[in-house]
PDB file of C-alpha atoms in Angstrom:
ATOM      1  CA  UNK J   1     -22.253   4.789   3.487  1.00 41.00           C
ATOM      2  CA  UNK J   2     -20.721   5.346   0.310  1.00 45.00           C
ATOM      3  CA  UNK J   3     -20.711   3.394  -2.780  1.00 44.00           C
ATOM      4  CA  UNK J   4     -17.235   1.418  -3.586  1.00 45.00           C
ATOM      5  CA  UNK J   5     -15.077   3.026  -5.501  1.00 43.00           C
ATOM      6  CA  UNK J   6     -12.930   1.669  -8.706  1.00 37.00           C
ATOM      7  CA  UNK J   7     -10.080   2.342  -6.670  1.00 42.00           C
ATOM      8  CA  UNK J   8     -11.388   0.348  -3.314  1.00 44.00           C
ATOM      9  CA  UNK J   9     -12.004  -2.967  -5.516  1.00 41.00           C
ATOM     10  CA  UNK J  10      -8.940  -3.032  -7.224  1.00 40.00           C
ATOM     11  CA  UNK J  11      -7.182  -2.934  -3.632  1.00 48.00           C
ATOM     12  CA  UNK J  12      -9.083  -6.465  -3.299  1.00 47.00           C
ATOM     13  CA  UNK J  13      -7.094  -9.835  -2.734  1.00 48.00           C
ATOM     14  CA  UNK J  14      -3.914  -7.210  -3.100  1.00 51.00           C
ATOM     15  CA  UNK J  15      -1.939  -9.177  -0.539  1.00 48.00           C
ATOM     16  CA  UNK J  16       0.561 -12.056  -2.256  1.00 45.00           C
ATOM     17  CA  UNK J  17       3.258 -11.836  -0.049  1.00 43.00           C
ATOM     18  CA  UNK J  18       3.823  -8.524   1.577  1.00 55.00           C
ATOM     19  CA  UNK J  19       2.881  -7.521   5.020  1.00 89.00           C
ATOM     20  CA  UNK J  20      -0.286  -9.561   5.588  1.00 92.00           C
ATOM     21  CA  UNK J  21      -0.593  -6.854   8.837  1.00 93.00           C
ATOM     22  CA  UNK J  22      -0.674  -3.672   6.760  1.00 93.00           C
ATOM     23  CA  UNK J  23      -2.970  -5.504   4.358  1.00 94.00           C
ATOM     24  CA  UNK J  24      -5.453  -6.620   6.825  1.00 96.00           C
ATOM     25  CA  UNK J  25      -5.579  -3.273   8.126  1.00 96.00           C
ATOM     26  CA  UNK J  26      -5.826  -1.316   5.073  1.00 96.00           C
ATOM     27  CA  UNK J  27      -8.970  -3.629   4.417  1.00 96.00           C
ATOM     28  CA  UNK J  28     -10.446  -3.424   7.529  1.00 97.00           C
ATOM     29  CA  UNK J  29     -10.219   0.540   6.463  1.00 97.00           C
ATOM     30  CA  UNK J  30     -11.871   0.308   3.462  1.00 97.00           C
ATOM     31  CA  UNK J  31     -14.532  -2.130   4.929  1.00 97.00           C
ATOM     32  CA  UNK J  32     -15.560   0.461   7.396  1.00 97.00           C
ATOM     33  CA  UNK J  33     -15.394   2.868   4.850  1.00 96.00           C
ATOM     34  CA  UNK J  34     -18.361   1.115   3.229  1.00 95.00           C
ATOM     35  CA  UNK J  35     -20.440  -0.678   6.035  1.00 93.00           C
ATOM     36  CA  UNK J  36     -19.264   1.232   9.079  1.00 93.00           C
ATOM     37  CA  UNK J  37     -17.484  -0.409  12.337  1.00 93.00           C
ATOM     38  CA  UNK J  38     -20.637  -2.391  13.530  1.00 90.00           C
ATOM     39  CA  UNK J  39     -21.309  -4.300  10.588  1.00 92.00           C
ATOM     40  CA  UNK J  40     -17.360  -5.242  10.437  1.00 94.00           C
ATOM     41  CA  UNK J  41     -16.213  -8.849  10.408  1.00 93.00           C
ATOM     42  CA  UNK J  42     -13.112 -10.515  10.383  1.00 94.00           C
ATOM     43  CA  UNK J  43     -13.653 -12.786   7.808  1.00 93.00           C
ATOM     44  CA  UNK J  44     -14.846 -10.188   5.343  1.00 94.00           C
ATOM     45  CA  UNK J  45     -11.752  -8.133   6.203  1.00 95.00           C
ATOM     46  CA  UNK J  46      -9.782 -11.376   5.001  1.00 94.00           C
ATOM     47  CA  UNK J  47     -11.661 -12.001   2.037  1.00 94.00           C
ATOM     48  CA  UNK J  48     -10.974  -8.122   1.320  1.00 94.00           C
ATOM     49  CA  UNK J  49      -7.331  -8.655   1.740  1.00 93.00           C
ATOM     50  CA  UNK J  50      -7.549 -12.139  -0.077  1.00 93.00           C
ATOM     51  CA  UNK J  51      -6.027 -14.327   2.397  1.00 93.00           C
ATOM     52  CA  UNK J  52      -8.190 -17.241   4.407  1.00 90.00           C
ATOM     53  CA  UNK J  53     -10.289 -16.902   6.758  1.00 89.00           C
ATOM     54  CA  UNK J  54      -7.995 -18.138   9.513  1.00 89.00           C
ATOM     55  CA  UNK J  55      -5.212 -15.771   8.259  1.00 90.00           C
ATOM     56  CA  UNK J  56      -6.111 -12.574  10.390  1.00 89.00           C
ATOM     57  CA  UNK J  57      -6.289 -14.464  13.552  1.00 89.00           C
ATOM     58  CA  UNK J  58      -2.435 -15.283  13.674  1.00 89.00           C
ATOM     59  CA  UNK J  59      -1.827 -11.862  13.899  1.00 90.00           C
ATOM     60  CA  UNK J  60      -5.563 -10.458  15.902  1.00 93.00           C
ATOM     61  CA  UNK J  61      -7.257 -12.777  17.997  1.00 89.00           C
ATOM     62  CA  UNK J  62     -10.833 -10.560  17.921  1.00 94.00           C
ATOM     63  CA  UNK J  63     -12.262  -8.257  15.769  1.00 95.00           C
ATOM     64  CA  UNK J  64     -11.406  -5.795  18.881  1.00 96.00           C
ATOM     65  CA  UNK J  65      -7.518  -6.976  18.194  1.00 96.00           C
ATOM     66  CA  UNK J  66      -8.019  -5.587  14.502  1.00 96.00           C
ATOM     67  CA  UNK J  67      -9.914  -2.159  15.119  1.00 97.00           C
ATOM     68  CA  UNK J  68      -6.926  -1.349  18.363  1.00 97.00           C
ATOM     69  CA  UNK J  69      -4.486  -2.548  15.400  1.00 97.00           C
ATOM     70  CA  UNK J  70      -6.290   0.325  13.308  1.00 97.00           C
ATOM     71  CA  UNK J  71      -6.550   2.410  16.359  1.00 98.00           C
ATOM     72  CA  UNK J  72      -2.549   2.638  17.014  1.00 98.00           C
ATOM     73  CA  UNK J  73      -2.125   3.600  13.162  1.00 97.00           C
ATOM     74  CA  UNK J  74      -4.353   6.422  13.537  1.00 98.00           C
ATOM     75  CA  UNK J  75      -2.278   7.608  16.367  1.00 98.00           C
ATOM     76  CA  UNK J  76       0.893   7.452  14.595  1.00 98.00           C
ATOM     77  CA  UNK J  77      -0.553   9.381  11.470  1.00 98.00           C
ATOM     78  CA  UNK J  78      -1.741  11.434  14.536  1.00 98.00           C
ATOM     79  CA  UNK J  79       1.844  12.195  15.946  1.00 98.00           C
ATOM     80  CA  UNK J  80       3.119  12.316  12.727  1.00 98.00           C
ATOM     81  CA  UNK J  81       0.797  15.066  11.434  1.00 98.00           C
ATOM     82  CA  UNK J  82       1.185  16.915  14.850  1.00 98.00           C
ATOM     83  CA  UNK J  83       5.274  17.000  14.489  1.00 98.00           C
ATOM     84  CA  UNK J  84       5.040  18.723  11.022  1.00 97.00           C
ATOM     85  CA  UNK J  85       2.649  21.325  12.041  1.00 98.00           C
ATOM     86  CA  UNK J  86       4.832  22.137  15.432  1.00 97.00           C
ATOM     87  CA  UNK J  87       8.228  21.934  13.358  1.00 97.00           C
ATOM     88  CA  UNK J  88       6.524  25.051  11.513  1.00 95.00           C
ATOM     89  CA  UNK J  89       6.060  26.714  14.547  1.00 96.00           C
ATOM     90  CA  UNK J  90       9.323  25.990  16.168  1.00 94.00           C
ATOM     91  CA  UNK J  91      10.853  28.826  18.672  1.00 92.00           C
ATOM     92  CA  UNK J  92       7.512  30.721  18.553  1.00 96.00           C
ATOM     93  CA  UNK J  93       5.609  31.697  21.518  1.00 97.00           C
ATOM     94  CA  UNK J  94       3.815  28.939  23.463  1.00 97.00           C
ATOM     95  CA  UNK J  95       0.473  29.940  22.440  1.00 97.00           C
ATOM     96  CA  UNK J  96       1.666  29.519  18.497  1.00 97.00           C
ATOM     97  CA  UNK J  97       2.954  26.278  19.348  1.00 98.00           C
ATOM     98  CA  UNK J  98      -0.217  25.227  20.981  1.00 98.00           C
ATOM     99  CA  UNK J  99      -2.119  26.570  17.772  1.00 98.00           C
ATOM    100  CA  UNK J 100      -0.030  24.598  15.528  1.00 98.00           C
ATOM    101  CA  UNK J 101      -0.023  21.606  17.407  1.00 98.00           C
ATOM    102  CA  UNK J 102      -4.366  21.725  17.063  1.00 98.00           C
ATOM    103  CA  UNK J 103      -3.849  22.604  13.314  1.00 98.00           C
ATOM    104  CA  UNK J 104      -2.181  19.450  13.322  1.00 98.00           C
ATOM    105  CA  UNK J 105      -4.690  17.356  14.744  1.00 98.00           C
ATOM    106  CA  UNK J 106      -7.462  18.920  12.581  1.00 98.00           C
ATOM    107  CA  UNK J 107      -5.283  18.220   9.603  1.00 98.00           C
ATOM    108  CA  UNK J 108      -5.026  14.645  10.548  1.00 98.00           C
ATOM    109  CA  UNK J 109      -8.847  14.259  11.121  1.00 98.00           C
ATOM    110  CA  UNK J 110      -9.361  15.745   7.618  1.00 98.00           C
ATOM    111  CA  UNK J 111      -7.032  12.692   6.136  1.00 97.00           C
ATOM    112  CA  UNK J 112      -7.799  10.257   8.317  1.00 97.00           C
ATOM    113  CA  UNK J 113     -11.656  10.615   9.480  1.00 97.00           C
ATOM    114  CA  UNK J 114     -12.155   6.694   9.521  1.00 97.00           C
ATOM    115  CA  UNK J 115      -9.582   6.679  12.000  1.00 97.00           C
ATOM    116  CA  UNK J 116     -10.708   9.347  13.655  1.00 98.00           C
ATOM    117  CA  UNK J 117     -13.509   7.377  14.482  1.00 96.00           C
ATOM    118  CA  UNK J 118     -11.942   4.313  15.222  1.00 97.00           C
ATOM    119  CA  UNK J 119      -9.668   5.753  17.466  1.00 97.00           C
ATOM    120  CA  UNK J 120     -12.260   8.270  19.700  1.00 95.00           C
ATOM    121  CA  UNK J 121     -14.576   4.988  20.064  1.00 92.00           C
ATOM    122  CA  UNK J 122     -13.438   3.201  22.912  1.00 91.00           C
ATOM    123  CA  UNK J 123     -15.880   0.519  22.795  1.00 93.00           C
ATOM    124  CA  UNK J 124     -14.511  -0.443  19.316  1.00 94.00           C
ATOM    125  CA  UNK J 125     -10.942  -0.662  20.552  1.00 97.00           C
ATOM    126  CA  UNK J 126      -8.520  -2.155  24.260  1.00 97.00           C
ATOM    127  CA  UNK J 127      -7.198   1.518  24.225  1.00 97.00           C
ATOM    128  CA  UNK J 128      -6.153   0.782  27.723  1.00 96.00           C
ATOM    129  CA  UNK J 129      -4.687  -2.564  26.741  1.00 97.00           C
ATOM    130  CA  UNK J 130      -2.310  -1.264  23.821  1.00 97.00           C
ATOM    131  CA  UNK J 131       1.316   0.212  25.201  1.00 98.00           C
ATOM    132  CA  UNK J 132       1.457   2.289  21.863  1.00 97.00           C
ATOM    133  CA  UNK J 133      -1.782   3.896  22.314  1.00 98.00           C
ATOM    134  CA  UNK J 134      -1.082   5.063  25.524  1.00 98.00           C
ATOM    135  CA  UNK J 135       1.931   5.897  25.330  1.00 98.00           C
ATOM    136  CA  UNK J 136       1.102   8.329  22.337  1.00 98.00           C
ATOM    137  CA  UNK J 137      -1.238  10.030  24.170  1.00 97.00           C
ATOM    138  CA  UNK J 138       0.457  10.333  27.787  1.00 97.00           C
ATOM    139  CA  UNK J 139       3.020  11.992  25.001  1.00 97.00           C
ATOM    140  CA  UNK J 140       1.248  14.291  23.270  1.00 97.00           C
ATOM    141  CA  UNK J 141      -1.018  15.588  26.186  1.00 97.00           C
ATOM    142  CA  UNK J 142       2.757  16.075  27.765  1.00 97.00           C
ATOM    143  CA  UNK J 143       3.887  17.988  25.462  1.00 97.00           C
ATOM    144  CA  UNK J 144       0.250  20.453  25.443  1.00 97.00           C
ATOM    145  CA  UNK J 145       0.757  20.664  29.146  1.00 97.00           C
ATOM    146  CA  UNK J 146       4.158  21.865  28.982  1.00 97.00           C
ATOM    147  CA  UNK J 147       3.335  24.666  26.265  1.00 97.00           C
ATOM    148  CA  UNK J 148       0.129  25.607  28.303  1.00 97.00           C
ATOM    149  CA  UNK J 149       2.419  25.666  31.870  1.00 97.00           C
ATOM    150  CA  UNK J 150       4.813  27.480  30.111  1.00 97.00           C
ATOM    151  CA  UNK J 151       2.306  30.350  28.741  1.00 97.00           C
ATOM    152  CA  UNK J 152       0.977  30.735  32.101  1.00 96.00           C
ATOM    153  CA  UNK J 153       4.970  31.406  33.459  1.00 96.00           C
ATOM    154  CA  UNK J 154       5.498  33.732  30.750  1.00 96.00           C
ATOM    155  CA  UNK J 155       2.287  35.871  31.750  1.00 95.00           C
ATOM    156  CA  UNK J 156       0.373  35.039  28.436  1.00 96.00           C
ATOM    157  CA  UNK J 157      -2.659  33.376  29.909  1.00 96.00           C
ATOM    158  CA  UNK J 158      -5.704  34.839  30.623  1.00 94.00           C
ATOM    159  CA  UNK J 159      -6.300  32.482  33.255  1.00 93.00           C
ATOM    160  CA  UNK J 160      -3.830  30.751  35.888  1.00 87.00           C
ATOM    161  CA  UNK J 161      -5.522  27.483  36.087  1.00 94.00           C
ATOM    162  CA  UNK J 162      -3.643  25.222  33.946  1.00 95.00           C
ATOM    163  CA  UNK J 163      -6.336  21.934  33.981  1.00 95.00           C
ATOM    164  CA  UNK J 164      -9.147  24.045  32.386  1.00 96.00           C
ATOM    165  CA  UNK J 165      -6.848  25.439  29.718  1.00 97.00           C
ATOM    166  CA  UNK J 166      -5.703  21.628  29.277  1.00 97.00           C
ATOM    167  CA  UNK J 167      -9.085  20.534  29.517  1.00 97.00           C
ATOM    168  CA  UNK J 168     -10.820  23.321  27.292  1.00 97.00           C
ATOM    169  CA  UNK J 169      -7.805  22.941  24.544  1.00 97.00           C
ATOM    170  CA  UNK J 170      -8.572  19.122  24.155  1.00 97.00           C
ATOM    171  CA  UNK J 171     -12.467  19.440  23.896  1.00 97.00           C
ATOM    172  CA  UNK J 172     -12.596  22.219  21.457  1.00 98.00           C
ATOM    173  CA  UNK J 173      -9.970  20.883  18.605  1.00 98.00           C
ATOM    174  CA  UNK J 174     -11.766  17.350  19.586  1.00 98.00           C
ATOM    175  CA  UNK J 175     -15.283  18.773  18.780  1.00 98.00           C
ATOM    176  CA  UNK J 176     -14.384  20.462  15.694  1.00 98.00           C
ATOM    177  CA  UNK J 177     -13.298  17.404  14.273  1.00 98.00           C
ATOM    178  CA  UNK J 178     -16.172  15.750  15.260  1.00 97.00           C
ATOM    179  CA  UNK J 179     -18.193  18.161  13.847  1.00 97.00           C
ATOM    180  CA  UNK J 180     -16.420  17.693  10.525  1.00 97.00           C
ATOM    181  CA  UNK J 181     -15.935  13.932  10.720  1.00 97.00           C
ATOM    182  CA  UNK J 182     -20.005  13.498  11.552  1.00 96.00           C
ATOM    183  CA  UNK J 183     -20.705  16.007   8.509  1.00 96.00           C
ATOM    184  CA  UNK J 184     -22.319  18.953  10.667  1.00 96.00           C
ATOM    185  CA  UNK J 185     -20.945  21.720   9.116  1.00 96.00           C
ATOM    186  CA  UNK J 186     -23.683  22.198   6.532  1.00 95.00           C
ATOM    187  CA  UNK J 187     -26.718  22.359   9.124  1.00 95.00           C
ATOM    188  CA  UNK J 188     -24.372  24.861  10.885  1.00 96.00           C
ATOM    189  CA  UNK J 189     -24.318  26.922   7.955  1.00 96.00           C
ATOM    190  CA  UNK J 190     -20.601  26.647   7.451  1.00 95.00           C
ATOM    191  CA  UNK J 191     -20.014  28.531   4.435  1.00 93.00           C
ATOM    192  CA  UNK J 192     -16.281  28.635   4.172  1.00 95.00           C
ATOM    193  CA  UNK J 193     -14.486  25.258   3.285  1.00 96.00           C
ATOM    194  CA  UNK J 194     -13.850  22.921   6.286  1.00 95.00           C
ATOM    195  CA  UNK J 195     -10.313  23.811   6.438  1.00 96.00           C
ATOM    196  CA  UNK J 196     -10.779  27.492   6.663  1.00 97.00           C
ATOM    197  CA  UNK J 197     -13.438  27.286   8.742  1.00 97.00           C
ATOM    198  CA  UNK J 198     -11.315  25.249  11.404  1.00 98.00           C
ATOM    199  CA  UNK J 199      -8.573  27.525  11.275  1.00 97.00           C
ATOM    200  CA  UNK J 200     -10.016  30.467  11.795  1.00 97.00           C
ATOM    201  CA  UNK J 201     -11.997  28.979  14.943  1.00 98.00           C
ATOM    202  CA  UNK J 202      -9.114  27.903  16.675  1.00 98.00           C
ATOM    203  CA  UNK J 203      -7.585  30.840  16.038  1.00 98.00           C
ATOM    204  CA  UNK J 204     -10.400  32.302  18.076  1.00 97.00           C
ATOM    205  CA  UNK J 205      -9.609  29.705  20.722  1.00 98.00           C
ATOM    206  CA  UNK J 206      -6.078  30.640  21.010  1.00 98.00           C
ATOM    207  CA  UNK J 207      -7.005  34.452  20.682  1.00 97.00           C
ATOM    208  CA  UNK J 208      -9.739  34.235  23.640  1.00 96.00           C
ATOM    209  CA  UNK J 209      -6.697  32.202  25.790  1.00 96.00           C
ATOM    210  CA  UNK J 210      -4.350  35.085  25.332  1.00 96.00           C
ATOM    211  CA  UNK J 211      -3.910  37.640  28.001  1.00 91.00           C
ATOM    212  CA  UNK J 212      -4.964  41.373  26.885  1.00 78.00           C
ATOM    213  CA  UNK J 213      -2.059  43.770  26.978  1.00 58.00           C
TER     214      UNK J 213
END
């Protein structure tokens, strides 16, 4: 793990009297950031945020409580960075749409990769048992289905089966940013930067979905 930053200690014992949620969450961030999820605890998260050590658990009964808490921030940074990327592709052909839409969850696991991993670990995290989570994601698959469904009624796919394009579309943008998150671009020989190279792969994806004239 890295080595704590300037920045990262002067965040500690940062919370007086603001949100004592955003706080603990932020340090439960930075904590991970250092030590990773395993070695988290919720009384270092407090000390971190510089409240006692019975001042998380009004607010998070478990350490699971805290990570989901982290969990249904990443999604909203998740919808958040998906929505700008679309707007930019608004009234284009499905296919754009569906390209911006993975350009927008590639951007977000770029600026967000600790809670990238928070939220993909589902042994960290009740996914199941938090209505935000859920609800995010029944959204945003939702709105993928509908752009895929709709390609296929316009003629642009180059396959009529709906699921695997679904399926496939989910798995690829999720591996690349696994692949960047878990650092294996270098023993891949990725020579372009990160952001480049993901780009131009799912443009690839999108290109080998399209239907040949």
């Amino acid at each position: 793990m890295p080595q704590e930053t300037e920045r990262a200690k002067s965040k500690r014992g940062r919370y007086h009297h603001g949100n004592l949620v955003e706080a603990l969450i932020a340090a439960a961030v930075e904590l991970i950031e250092l030590d990773g999820a395993e070695k988290l605890s919720v009384r270092e998260v407090a000390k971190r945020a510089g409240v006692s050590p019975g001042a998380p658990f009004r607010h998070f009964s478990s350490k699971t409580a805290l990570l989901t808490a982290v969990a249904e921030q990443a999604m909203e940074r998740l919808v958040r960075s998906v929505d700008q990327a679309m707007a930019s592709a608004h009234g284009e052909e499905p296919l754009r749409q569906l390209r911006a839409m993975g350009r927008g969850y590639l951007a977000w696991a770029q600026a967000n990769p600790t809670h990238f991993q928070i939220v993909s670990s589902r042994s960290l995290i009740d996914f199941g048992g938090s209505a935000r989570l859920v609800d995010a994601n029944v959204r945003l698959r939702a709105r993928m289905v509908a752009l895929i469904a709709q390609a296929s009624e316009e003629g642009r796919l180059r396959t009529d089966d709906i699921d695997d394009v679904v399926l496939s579309s989910r798995a690829f943008v999720y591996g690349l940013a696994r692949m960047f998150v878990d650092g294996h671009f270098p023993e891949w020989d990725v020579s372009r930067a990160s952001e480049d190279a993901m780009a131009r792969s799912l443009d690839l994806f999108i290109a080998g979905l399209t239907r040949g004239d």
